[in-house]
Structures are given as C-alpha cells and as structure tokens.
PDB file of C-alpha atoms and ligand atoms in Angstrom:
ATOM      1  CA  MET A   1      64.040 107.414  90.552  1.00 40.00           C
ATOM      2  CA  LYS A   2      62.674 108.396  93.925  1.00 41.00           C
ATOM      3  CA  ARG A   3      65.139 110.362  95.899  1.00 44.00           C
ATOM      4  CA  LEU A   4      65.032 110.949  99.580  1.00 43.00           C
ATOM      5  CA  LEU A   5      65.821 114.564 100.281  1.00 41.00           C
ATOM      6  CA  VAL A   6      68.748 115.218 102.421  1.00 38.00           C
ATOM      7  CA  ALA A   7      67.461 117.393 105.157  1.00 37.00           C
ATOM      8  CA  LEU A   8      68.900 119.330 108.037  1.00 36.00           C
ATOM      9  CA  VAL A   9      67.436 117.595 111.069  1.00 40.00           C
ATOM     10  CA  LEU A  10      67.564 119.072 114.508  1.00 41.00           C
ATOM     11  CA  PHE A  11      66.627 116.660 117.209  1.00 43.00           C
ATOM     12  CA  LEU A  12      64.739 118.257 120.021  1.00 39.00           C
ATOM     13  CA  ALA A  13      64.651 115.313 122.337  1.00 41.00           C
ATOM     14  CA  ALA A  14      66.068 115.645 125.792  1.00 43.00           C
ATOM     15  CA  PRO A  15      68.540 115.615 127.362  1.00 48.00           C
ATOM     16  CA  VAL A  16      70.783 117.458 124.866  1.00 49.00           C
ATOM     17  CA  ALA A  17      69.545 120.899 124.032  1.00 52.00           C
ATOM     18  CA  ALA A  18      68.841 121.270 120.311  1.00 46.00           C
ATOM     19  CA  GLU A  19      71.579 123.855 119.762  1.00 53.00           C
ATOM     20  CA  GLU A  20      74.180 121.532 121.254  1.00 86.00           C
ATOM     21  CA  ILE A  21      74.391 119.220 118.297  1.00 93.00           C
ATOM     22  CA  GLU A  22      73.288 119.347 114.686  1.00 95.00           C
ATOM     23  CA  ILE A  23      72.702 116.281 112.510  1.00 96.00           C
ATOM     24  CA  LYS A  24      72.832 116.864 108.789  1.00 97.00           C
ATOM     25  CA  GLY A  25      71.812 113.962 106.602  1.00 97.00           C
ATOM     26  CA  GLU A  26      69.537 110.945 106.787  1.00 96.00           C
ATOM     27  CA  VAL A  27      68.757 109.139 110.052  1.00 98.00           C
ATOM     28  CA  ALA A  28      67.204 106.237 108.155  1.00 98.00           C
ATOM     29  CA  GLN A  29      68.064 102.699 107.134  1.00 98.00           C
ATOM     30  CA  GLY A  30      71.000 103.032 104.723  1.00 98.00           C
ATOM     31  CA  GLY A  31      71.393 106.678 105.774  1.00 98.00           C
ATOM     32  CA  PHE A  32      74.583 108.741 106.347  1.00 98.00           C
ATOM     33  CA  ALA A  33      74.764 111.852 108.381  1.00 98.00           C
ATOM     34  CA  ILE A  34      77.338 114.286 109.744  1.00 98.00           C
ATOM     35  CA  VAL A  35      76.983 115.396 113.350  1.00 98.00           C
ATOM     36  CA  ARG A  36      78.402 118.668 114.524  1.00 97.00           C
ATOM     37  CA  ALA A  37      79.158 119.245 118.214  1.00 96.00           C
ATOM     38  CA  GLU A  38      81.316 121.593 120.132  1.00 95.00           C
ATOM     39  CA  PRO A  39      85.005 121.084 119.208  1.00 95.00           C
ATOM     40  CA  GLY A  40      86.707 118.859 121.730  1.00 95.00           C
ATOM     41  CA  THR A  41      83.533 116.743 122.304  1.00 96.00           C
ATOM     42  CA  ARG A  42      83.990 112.980 122.363  1.00 97.00           C
ATOM     43  CA  ALA A  43      81.385 110.846 120.610  1.00 97.00           C
ATOM     44  CA  ILE A  44      80.532 107.189 120.976  1.00 98.00           C
ATOM     45  CA  PHE A  45      78.191 106.000 118.261  1.00 98.00           C
ATOM     46  CA  GLU A  46      76.690 102.511 118.702  1.00 97.00           C
ATOM     47  CA  GLY A  47      79.529 101.698 121.108  1.00 96.00           C
ATOM     48  CA  ARG A  48      82.375 102.903 118.874  1.00 97.00           C
ATOM     49  CA  GLU A  49      84.346 106.060 119.674  1.00 98.00           C
ATOM     50  CA  MET A  50      84.298 108.242 116.550  1.00 98.00           C
ATOM     51  CA  ARG A  51      87.124 110.369 115.322  1.00 98.00           C
ATOM     52  CA  ILE A  52      86.029 113.993 115.486  1.00 97.00           C
ATOM     53  CA  SER A  53      87.340 116.701 113.160  1.00 97.00           C
ATOM     54  CA  ALA A  54      88.980 119.856 114.537  1.00 96.00           C
ATOM     55  CA  ASP A  55      85.709 121.777 114.047  1.00 96.00           C
ATOM     56  CA  GLY A  56      83.654 119.135 115.961  1.00 97.00           C
ATOM     57  CA  ARG A  57      82.175 117.002 113.141  1.00 98.00           C
ATOM     58  CA  PHE A  58      81.963 113.286 112.786  1.00 98.00           C
ATOM     59  CA  PRO A  59      80.053 110.745 110.596  1.00 98.00           C
ATOM     60  CA  ILE A  60      77.275 108.379 111.627  1.00 98.00           C
ATOM     61  CA  ALA A  61      75.497 105.793 109.438  1.00 98.00           C
ATOM     62  CA  PHE A  62      72.783 103.156 109.575  1.00 98.00           C
ATOM     63  CA  GLY A  63      72.740  99.806 107.811  1.00 98.00           C
ATOM     64  CA  ARG A  64      69.975  98.458 105.558  1.00 97.00           C
ATOM     65  CA  ASP A  65      68.597  96.410 108.491  1.00 95.00           C
ATOM     66  CA  ALA A  66      69.307  98.920 111.257  1.00 97.00           C
ATOM     67  CA  GLY A  67      66.818  98.788 114.153  1.00 96.00           C
ATOM     68  CA  ARG A  68      64.576 101.659 115.129  1.00 96.00           C
ATOM     69  CA  ASN A  69      66.997 103.033 117.687  1.00 96.00           C
ATOM     70  CA  ALA A  70      70.643 103.968 117.539  1.00 97.00           C
ATOM     71  CA  THR A  71      72.643 105.288 120.473  1.00 97.00           C
ATOM     72  CA  LEU A  72      74.868 108.306 120.447  1.00 97.00           C
ATOM     73  CA  GLU A  73      76.829 109.205 123.589  1.00 96.00           C
ATOM     74  CA  LEU A  74      78.493 112.587 123.842  1.00 96.00           C
ATOM     75  CA  ILE A  75      81.025 113.757 126.367  1.00 96.00           C
ATOM     76  CA  PHE A  76      81.254 117.501 126.123  1.00 94.00           C
ATOM     77  CA  PRO A  77      84.488 119.375 126.830  1.00 93.00           C
ATOM     78  CA  ASP A  78      83.084 120.500 130.224  1.00 92.00           C
ATOM     79  CA  GLY A  79      82.703 116.824 131.208  1.00 93.00           C
ATOM     80  CA  ARG A  80      78.928 116.534 130.833  1.00 93.00           C
ATOM     81  CA  ARG A  81      78.060 113.121 129.498  1.00 94.00           C
ATOM     82  CA  VAL A  82      74.720 112.598 127.674  1.00 93.00           C
ATOM     83  CA  ARG A  83      73.183 109.701 125.803  1.00 94.00           C
ATOM     84  CA  ARG A  84      70.907 110.260 122.784  1.00 93.00           C
ATOM     85  CA  ALA A  85      68.559 107.723 121.232  1.00 94.00           C
ATOM     86  CA  LEU A  86      68.276 108.381 117.516  1.00 97.00           C
ATOM     87  CA  ASP A  87      64.982 107.390 115.863  1.00 97.00           C
ATOM     88  CA  VAL A  88      66.089 105.532 112.670  1.00 98.00           C
ATOM     89  CA  LYS A  89      63.494 105.771 109.914  1.00 98.00           C
ATOM     90  CA  PRO A  90      62.701 102.338 108.382  1.00 97.00           C
ATOM     91  CA  ARG A  91      62.579 101.886 104.640  1.00 97.00           C
ATOM     92  CA  LYS A  92      61.286  99.224 102.280  1.00 95.00           C
ATOM     93  CA  PHE A  93      63.629  97.341  99.958  1.00 94.00           C
ATOM     94  CA  ASP A  94      62.852  95.166  96.972  1.00 89.00           C
ATOM     95  CA  ILE A  95      62.929  91.359  97.349  1.00 88.00           C
ATOM     96  CA  GLN A  96      63.237  89.298  94.153  1.00 82.00           C
ATOM     97  CA  ARG A  97      62.515  85.609  94.275  1.00 83.00           C
ATOM     98  CA  ILE A  98      64.005  83.338  91.614  1.00 78.00           C
ATOM     99  CA  ASP A  99      63.245  79.613  91.767  1.00 83.00           C
ATOM    100  CA  GLY A 100      64.267  76.605  89.763  1.00 82.00           C
ATOM    101  CA  LEU A 101      67.903  77.580  89.277  1.00 75.00           C
ATOM    102  CA  PRO A 102      70.599  74.864  89.019  1.00 75.00           C
ATOM    103  CA  GLU A 103      72.059  74.381  92.537  1.00 76.00           C
ATOM    104  CA  ALA A 104      75.575  75.148  91.377  1.00 66.00           C
ATOM    105  CA  MET A 105      74.535  78.644  90.565  1.00 63.00           C
ATOM    106  CA  VAL A 106      72.990  79.202  93.986  1.00 68.00           C
ATOM    107  CA  THR A 107      75.689  77.721  96.265  1.00 76.00           C
ATOM    108  CA  PRO A 108      79.307  78.575  95.421  1.00 73.00           C
ATOM    109  CA  ASP A 109      81.722  75.789  94.700  1.00 84.00           C
ATOM    110  CA  PRO A 110      83.176  74.798  98.073  1.00 86.00           C
ATOM    111  CA  VAL A 111      86.800  74.984  96.739  1.00 85.00           C
ATOM    112  CA  LEU A 112      86.209  78.681  96.089  1.00 87.00           C
ATOM    113  CA  LEU A 113      84.960  79.391  99.591  1.00 90.00           C
ATOM    114  CA  GLU A 114      88.467  79.685 101.107  1.00 92.00           C
ATOM    115  CA  ARG A 115      89.540  82.150  98.465  1.00 93.00           C
ATOM    116  CA  ILE A 116      86.329  84.200  98.964  1.00 93.00           C
ATOM    117  CA  ARG A 117      86.762  84.241 102.753  1.00 95.00           C
ATOM    118  CA  ALA A 118      90.399  85.389 102.481  1.00 97.00           C
ATOM    119  CA  GLU A 119      89.415  88.213 100.072  1.00 97.00           C
ATOM    120  CA  ASN A 120      86.552  89.280 102.282  1.00 97.00           C
ATOM    121  CA  ALA A 121      88.865  89.523 105.262  1.00 98.00           C
ATOM    122  CA  ARG A 122      91.259  91.771 103.292  1.00 98.00           C
ATOM    123  CA  ILE A 123      88.408  94.010 102.228  1.00 98.00           C
ATOM    124  CA  ALA A 124      87.069  94.145 105.787  1.00 98.00           C
ATOM    125  CA  GLU A 125      90.518  95.138 107.004  1.00 98.00           C
ATOM    126  CA  ALA A 126      90.644  98.063 104.539  1.00 98.00           C
ATOM    127  CA  ARG A 127      87.234  99.203 105.786  1.00 98.00           C
ATOM    128  CA  ARG A 128      88.400  99.212 109.374  1.00 98.00           C
ATOM    129  CA  ILE A 129      90.889 102.003 108.672  1.00 98.00           C
ATOM    130  CA  ASP A 130      90.057 105.123 110.705  1.00 98.00           C
ATOM    131  CA  GLY A 131      91.838 107.783 108.597  1.00 97.00           C
ATOM    132  CA  ALA A 132      92.872 110.977 110.304  1.00 97.00           C
ATOM    133  CA  GLU A 133      91.907 113.413 107.525  1.00 97.00           C
ATOM    134  CA  PRO A 134      88.184 114.196 107.293  1.00 98.00           C
ATOM    135  CA  PHE A 135      87.931 114.216 103.471  1.00 98.00           C
ATOM    136  CA  TYR A 136      84.311 113.061 103.649  1.00 98.00           C
ATOM    137  CA  LEU A 137      83.298 116.587 104.783  1.00 98.00           C
ATOM    138  CA  GLN A 138      83.722 117.681 101.156  1.00 97.00           C
ATOM    139  CA  GLY A 139      80.701 115.683 100.130  1.00 97.00           C
ATOM    140  CA  PHE A 140      80.754 113.293  97.213  1.00 98.00           C
ATOM    141  CA  VAL A 141      80.542 113.552  93.408  1.00 98.00           C
ATOM    142  CA  TRP A 142      79.343 110.775  91.115  1.00 98.00           C
ATOM    143  CA  PRO A 143      82.179 108.260  90.380  1.00 98.00           C
ATOM    144  CA  ALA A 144      80.802 107.933  86.820  1.00 98.00           C
ATOM    145  CA  THR A 145      77.538 108.889  85.170  1.00 96.00           C
ATOM    146  CA  GLY A 146      75.220 106.654  83.217  1.00 96.00           C
ATOM    147  CA  ARG A 147      72.024 104.673  83.505  1.00 95.00           C
ATOM    148  CA  ILE A 148      71.381 103.329  86.986  1.00 95.00           C
ATOM    149  CA  SER A 149      71.114  99.534  86.619  1.00 91.00           C
ATOM    150  CA  GLY A 150      71.149  98.431  90.215  1.00 91.00           C
ATOM    151  CA  ILE A 151      70.286 100.023  93.509  1.00 93.00           C
ATOM    152  CA  TYR A 152      71.053  99.536  97.155  1.00 96.00           C
ATOM    153  CA  GLY A 153      69.147  97.179  99.403  1.00 95.00           C
ATOM    154  CA  SER A 154      67.475  94.877  96.891  1.00 92.00           C
ATOM    155  CA  GLN A 155      67.719  91.248  97.818  1.00 90.00           C
ATOM    156  CA  ARG A 156      67.542  88.108  95.795  1.00 84.00           C
ATOM    157  CA  ILE A 157      66.171  84.815  97.143  1.00 87.00           C
ATOM    158  CA  LEU A 158      67.490  82.037  94.944  1.00 84.00           C
ATOM    159  CA  ASN A 159      65.713  78.650  95.225  1.00 86.00           C
ATOM    160  CA  GLY A 160      64.424  79.872  98.583  1.00 86.00           C
ATOM    161  CA  GLN A 161      67.897  80.791  99.947  1.00 85.00           C
ATOM    162  CA  ALA A 162      68.423  84.421 100.824  1.00 86.00           C
ATOM    163  CA  ARG A 163      71.519  85.886  99.222  1.00 84.00           C
ATOM    164  CA  GLN A 164      73.255  89.003 100.422  1.00 85.00           C
ATOM    165  CA  PRO A 165      71.382  92.154  99.495  1.00 92.00           C
ATOM    166  CA  HIS A 166      72.891  94.396  96.891  1.00 92.00           C
ATOM    167  CA  TYR A 167      74.759  97.221  98.665  1.00 94.00           C
ATOM    168  CA  GLY A 168      76.083  99.268  95.722  1.00 94.00           C
ATOM    169  CA  ILE A 169      74.734 101.484  93.053  1.00 96.00           C
ATOM    170  CA  ASP A 170      75.318 100.057  89.603  1.00 95.00           C
ATOM    171  CA  ILE A 171      76.066 102.506  86.898  1.00 97.00           C
ATOM    172  CA  ALA A 172      75.934 101.042  83.362  1.00 97.00           C
ATOM    173  CA  VAL A 173      78.984 102.401  81.463  1.00 98.00           C
ATOM    174  CA  PRO A 174      81.099 100.779  78.793  1.00 98.00           C
ATOM    175  CA  THR A 175      84.314  98.987  79.644  1.00 98.00           C
ATOM    176  CA  GLY A 176      87.180 101.436  79.780  1.00 98.00           C
ATOM    177  CA  THR A 177      85.090 104.453  80.997  1.00 98.00           C
ATOM    178  CA  PRO A 178      87.215 106.549  83.454  1.00 98.00           C
ATOM    179  CA  VAL A 179      85.889 106.540  87.019  1.00 98.00           C
ATOM    180  CA  VAL A 180      86.801 109.293  89.432  1.00 98.00           C
ATOM    181  CA  ALA A 181      87.429 109.705  93.130  1.00 98.00           C
ATOM    182  CA  VAL A 182      84.160 110.724  94.772  1.00 98.00           C
ATOM    183  CA  ALA A 183      86.074 112.783  97.376  1.00 98.00           C
ATOM    184  CA  ASP A 184      89.696 113.297  98.353  1.00 98.00           C
ATOM    185  CA  ALA A 185      91.043 110.035  99.710  1.00 98.00           C
ATOM    186  CA  VAL A 186      93.972 107.743 100.350  1.00 98.00           C
ATOM    187  CA  VAL A 187      94.002 104.475  98.407  1.00 98.00           C
ATOM    188  CA  THR A 188      93.806 101.601 100.895  1.00 98.00           C
ATOM    189  CA  PHE A 189      93.091  98.581  98.678  1.00 98.00           C
ATOM    190  CA  ALA A 190      93.762  97.899  95.001  1.00 98.00           C
ATOM    191  CA  ASP A 191      93.453  94.360  93.554  1.00 98.00           C
ATOM    192  CA  PRO A 192      92.746  93.504  89.878  1.00 98.00           C
ATOM    193  CA  ASP A 193      91.269  90.134  90.553  1.00 97.00           C
ATOM    194  CA  ILE A 194      88.810  89.637  93.407  1.00 96.00           C
ATOM    195  CA  TYR A 195      86.477  86.661  92.843  1.00 92.00           C
ATOM    196  CA  PHE A 196      83.127  88.412  93.170  1.00 90.00           C
ATOM    197  CA  THR A 197      84.062  92.036  92.396  1.00 95.00           C
ATOM    198  CA  GLY A 198      86.961  91.671  89.908  1.00 96.00           C
ATOM    199  CA  GLY A 199      89.167  94.752  89.772  1.00 98.00           C
ATOM    200  CA  THR A 200      88.487  96.298  93.157  1.00 98.00           C
ATOM    201  CA  LEU A 201      89.560  99.650  94.612  1.00 98.00           C
ATOM    202  CA  ILE A 202      88.914 101.074  98.078  1.00 98.00           C
ATOM    203  CA  LEU A 203      89.443 104.720  98.937  1.00 98.00           C
ATOM    204  CA  ASP A 204      89.610 105.991 102.525  1.00 98.00           C
ATOM    205  CA  HIS A 205      87.765 109.284 102.991  1.00 98.00           C
ATOM    206  CA  GLY A 206      88.604 109.602 106.714  1.00 98.00           C
ATOM    207  CA  SER A 207      87.046 108.730 110.073  1.00 98.00           C
ATOM    208  CA  GLY A 208      85.964 105.282 108.847  1.00 98.00           C
ATOM    209  CA  VAL A 209      84.241 106.465 105.668  1.00 98.00           C
ATOM    210  CA  SER A 210      85.422 104.424 102.726  1.00 98.00           C
ATOM    211  CA  SER A 211      84.189 103.761  99.195  1.00 98.00           C
ATOM    212  CA  THR A 212      84.591 100.691  96.985  1.00 98.00           C
ATOM    213  CA  TYR A 213      84.735 100.484  93.220  1.00 98.00           C
ATOM    214  CA  SER A 214      84.137  97.032  91.640  1.00 98.00           C
ATOM    215  CA  HIS A 215      84.378  95.198  88.323  1.00 97.00           C
ATOM    216  CA  LEU A 216      87.110  97.554  87.153  1.00 98.00           C
ATOM    217  CA  SER A 217      89.036  96.769  83.946  1.00 98.00           C
ATOM    218  CA  ARG A 218      92.006  98.899  85.058  1.00 98.00           C
ATOM    219  CA  ILE A 219      93.277 100.501  88.289  1.00 98.00           C
ATOM    220  CA  ASP A 220      95.459 103.579  87.807  1.00 98.00           C
ATOM    221  CA  VAL A 221      96.446 104.183  91.442  1.00 98.00           C
ATOM    222  CA  THR A 222      98.352 102.289  94.162  1.00 98.00           C
ATOM    223  CA  VAL A 223      97.846 101.665  97.831  1.00 98.00           C
ATOM    224  CA  GLY A 224      98.997 104.652  99.915  1.00 98.00           C
ATOM    225  CA  GLN A 225      98.474 107.126  97.138  1.00 98.00           C
ATOM    226  CA  ARG A 226      96.636 110.380  97.866  1.00 98.00           C
ATOM    227  CA  VAL A 227      93.946 111.204  95.346  1.00 98.00           C
ATOM    228  CA  ARG A 228      91.792 114.294  94.754  1.00 98.00           C
ATOM    229  CA  GLN A 229      88.018 114.491  94.319  1.00 98.00           C
ATOM    230  CA  GLY A 230      87.197 114.195  90.632  1.00 98.00           C
ATOM    231  CA  GLU A 231      90.563 112.687  89.677  1.00 98.00           C
ATOM    232  CA  ALA A 232      90.388 109.587  87.425  1.00 98.00           C
ATOM    233  CA  VAL A 233      91.515 106.604  89.409  1.00 98.00           C
ATOM    234  CA  ALA A 234      90.463 103.573  87.372  1.00 98.00           C
ATOM    235  CA  ALA A 235      88.415 102.391  84.406  1.00 98.00           C
ATOM    236  CA  SER A 236      85.128 100.494  84.503  1.00 98.00           C
ATOM    237  CA  GLY A 237      84.723  96.956  83.282  1.00 98.00           C
ATOM    238  CA  ALA A 238      82.920  93.617  83.764  1.00 96.00           C
ATOM    239  CA  THR A 239      85.526  91.753  85.794  1.00 95.00           C
ATOM    240  CA  GLY A 240      84.573  89.355  88.585  1.00 92.00           C
ATOM    241  CA  ARG A 241      81.002  88.106  88.747  1.00 86.00           C
ATOM    242  CA  ALA A 242      79.440  90.767  86.578  1.00 86.00           C
ATOM    243  CA  THR A 243      76.761  90.166  83.949  1.00 83.00           C
ATOM    244  CA  GLY A 244      77.890  93.125  81.813  1.00 92.00           C
ATOM    245  CA  PRO A 245      80.076  96.244  81.973  1.00 97.00           C
ATOM    246  CA  HIS A 246      79.156  98.564  84.764  1.00 97.00           C
ATOM    247  CA  LEU A 247      80.576 100.333  87.800  1.00 98.00           C
ATOM    248  CA  ASP A 248      79.399  99.111  91.152  1.00 97.00           C
ATOM    249  CA  TRP A 249      80.154 101.837  93.713  1.00 98.00           C
ATOM    250  CA  ARG A 250      79.605 101.492  97.487  1.00 98.00           C
ATOM    251  CA  LEU A 251      80.024 103.664 100.531  1.00 98.00           C
ATOM    252  CA  ASN A 252      80.786 102.418 104.021  1.00 98.00           C
ATOM    253  CA  LEU A 253      81.224 103.763 107.559  1.00 98.00           C
ATOM    254  CA  PHE A 254      83.482 101.012 108.785  1.00 98.00           C
ATOM    255  CA  ASP A 255      81.341  97.868 108.225  1.00 97.00           C
ATOM    256  CA  ILE A 256      78.050  99.831 108.022  1.00 98.00           C
ATOM    257  CA  ARG A 257      76.816  99.882 104.447  1.00 98.00           C
ATOM    258  CA  ILE A 258      75.314 103.164 103.262  1.00 98.00           C
ATOM    259  CA  ASP A 259      72.868 103.756 100.433  1.00 98.00           C
ATOM    260  CA  PRO A 260      74.971 105.683  97.838  1.00 97.00           C
ATOM    261  CA  ILE A 261      71.943 107.506  96.359  1.00 96.00           C
ATOM    262  CA  LEU A 262      71.387 109.233  99.723  1.00 96.00           C
ATOM    263  CA  VAL A 263      74.837 110.916  99.600  1.00 97.00           C
ATOM    264  CA  LEU A 264      75.233 111.716  95.913  1.00 96.00           C
ATOM    265  CA  PRO A 265      73.899 114.877  94.298  1.00 95.00           C
ATOM    266  CA  PRO A 266      71.071 114.537  91.735  1.00 91.00           C
ATOM    267  CA  LEU A 267      72.383 112.700  88.663  1.00 82.00           C
ATOM    268  CA  PRO A 268      73.195 115.189  85.875  1.00 73.00           C
ATOM    269  CA  ALA A 269      70.219 115.311  83.535  1.00 67.00           C
ATOM    270  CA  ALA A 270      72.238 114.421  80.468  1.00 59.00           C
ATOM    271  CA  SER A 271      73.065 110.987  81.758  1.00 60.00           C
ATOM    272  CA  ARG A 272      69.636 109.916  83.061  1.00 53.00           C
TER     273      ARG A 272
HETATM  274 ZN1   ZN B 301      76.346  96.000  91.823  1.00 89.13          ZN
END
C-alpha cells in the first residue's frame, strides 16, 4: 500500500517567522498534524479555539474534502496576533459505481431513519468532547493487525446516488480478536448495538482527538474509564452492517475525519 511519509514541515510563509511555529504531520486532505508554538500561545484553527498543551502543542486536521486553504490564527503571549493560510495538499480517492441494485438496499427503510439519526447524534456528541489531557501526543499504535480490507476516502455510488465515503481503515481479523487502545484515553462512548456500526467504542485522546472502533463483538471497558495505550479494550466482530468480521477504526479531530493510515506506524511485516 502506498504510504504518505509523515514529514516535518516548516512553513516559511509570512507573516510568522519559521521558527515561531512548527507543524509536524500531513497538511493534506485527510491529514493530521501537531503544531508547536510558544507555550501560552492561543490558537484558532478554522474558527475554533484549540486547547493547547502546557508545552505549546495542539492538533490540527483536514477532512477528505477539505479545500486548498485552511486558516490558523495565533495570538502569542506578547499579544501579537497573526493569521496563517495553510496550503492543504489535495489527494485522489477511489470512487466505485454500482448500478442495478434493489432500491431497498440503496435507501434505508424510513422507519430506521429515526434510530439512525438518534445514534448519530450521540456519536457526534462524544466527538465534541475537548479532553484536557493531551494523550494524542504519544502517537498511535495499531488497534489490531491483519490484512487491510478497506481504506479511507473511497466512495460508493449506488444506483447513481452518492453514499457517504468510507472514513475508517478496515482490518480483517476473526471475531473475538482483542483490539487495543491506540493511545492513552478516556472512554466516552460504549454501545453494543448501533445500527450501522454494531458494537461501537469511542476513546477520547484529548483536545478533540477521538477514535472509534466499530463492529465489535465485545466491549471490555465502560464510559469514564481511563485506558492505556496498548491495553485490550474490546474484541472484533461483525456486528452492525458488516459483511464479515473486521475491525473498522477511525480517527477524528472533533467532526473532522482523519485518514488513519497517515497517523499509524508502518504495519508490522508479519501481518501484511
Ligand atoms: Zn469500514
């Protein structure tokens, strides 16, 4: 699989001198990066004030369909206020067209829509949490290892109707395989029966960074629990609308969906 290298990028554009901030990560569609500024700086990314760690770091991210420019405003401790336009690198994503499907498979049963909306609202609420502890600064480990059966960004067009792109990474593992916390976290959502995603777990990694595990056969943690990176938190399965056993794992910055492959280390060779 093609991997984009995570690079240290120093932006030289005016008006902020290059040494005043450092951006480590991918300024690209689906990308995630950590910005470092002087401690005590305030940062407003795309209109949202970001929580900054004691050592001056905060996360930024860019959705699959992010435009070419993103705005970062910084207010330094000495009161200087500067605005930076970030040049977001575009990417290409797969589009798969499938025609001739029975309509019932394409458009969900209307009686289910209320349930789906209510579940989506609860998930969105968990993703709005702006946790105080910057666990995301640890970096991330694989939640499970196995064959990659689905990637971020691909979109299906069913009978000419665009469906939501796929925002997770799918890892094909048998039902019952332990899955681990990708970084230290607080559990913010745990439900064994969500319509689309089945057994669903959301971990808060701080400052709006959350990750979501779907299609779980078992959840071993409860909301409010503190978990450690690498700790088993659940078991994979095929619950919800899954075609077979796998783990779907996603990473968000609030409602911005990040490409997991850009933040994970290279997959261990034994599991490729
Ligand atoms: Zn998936």
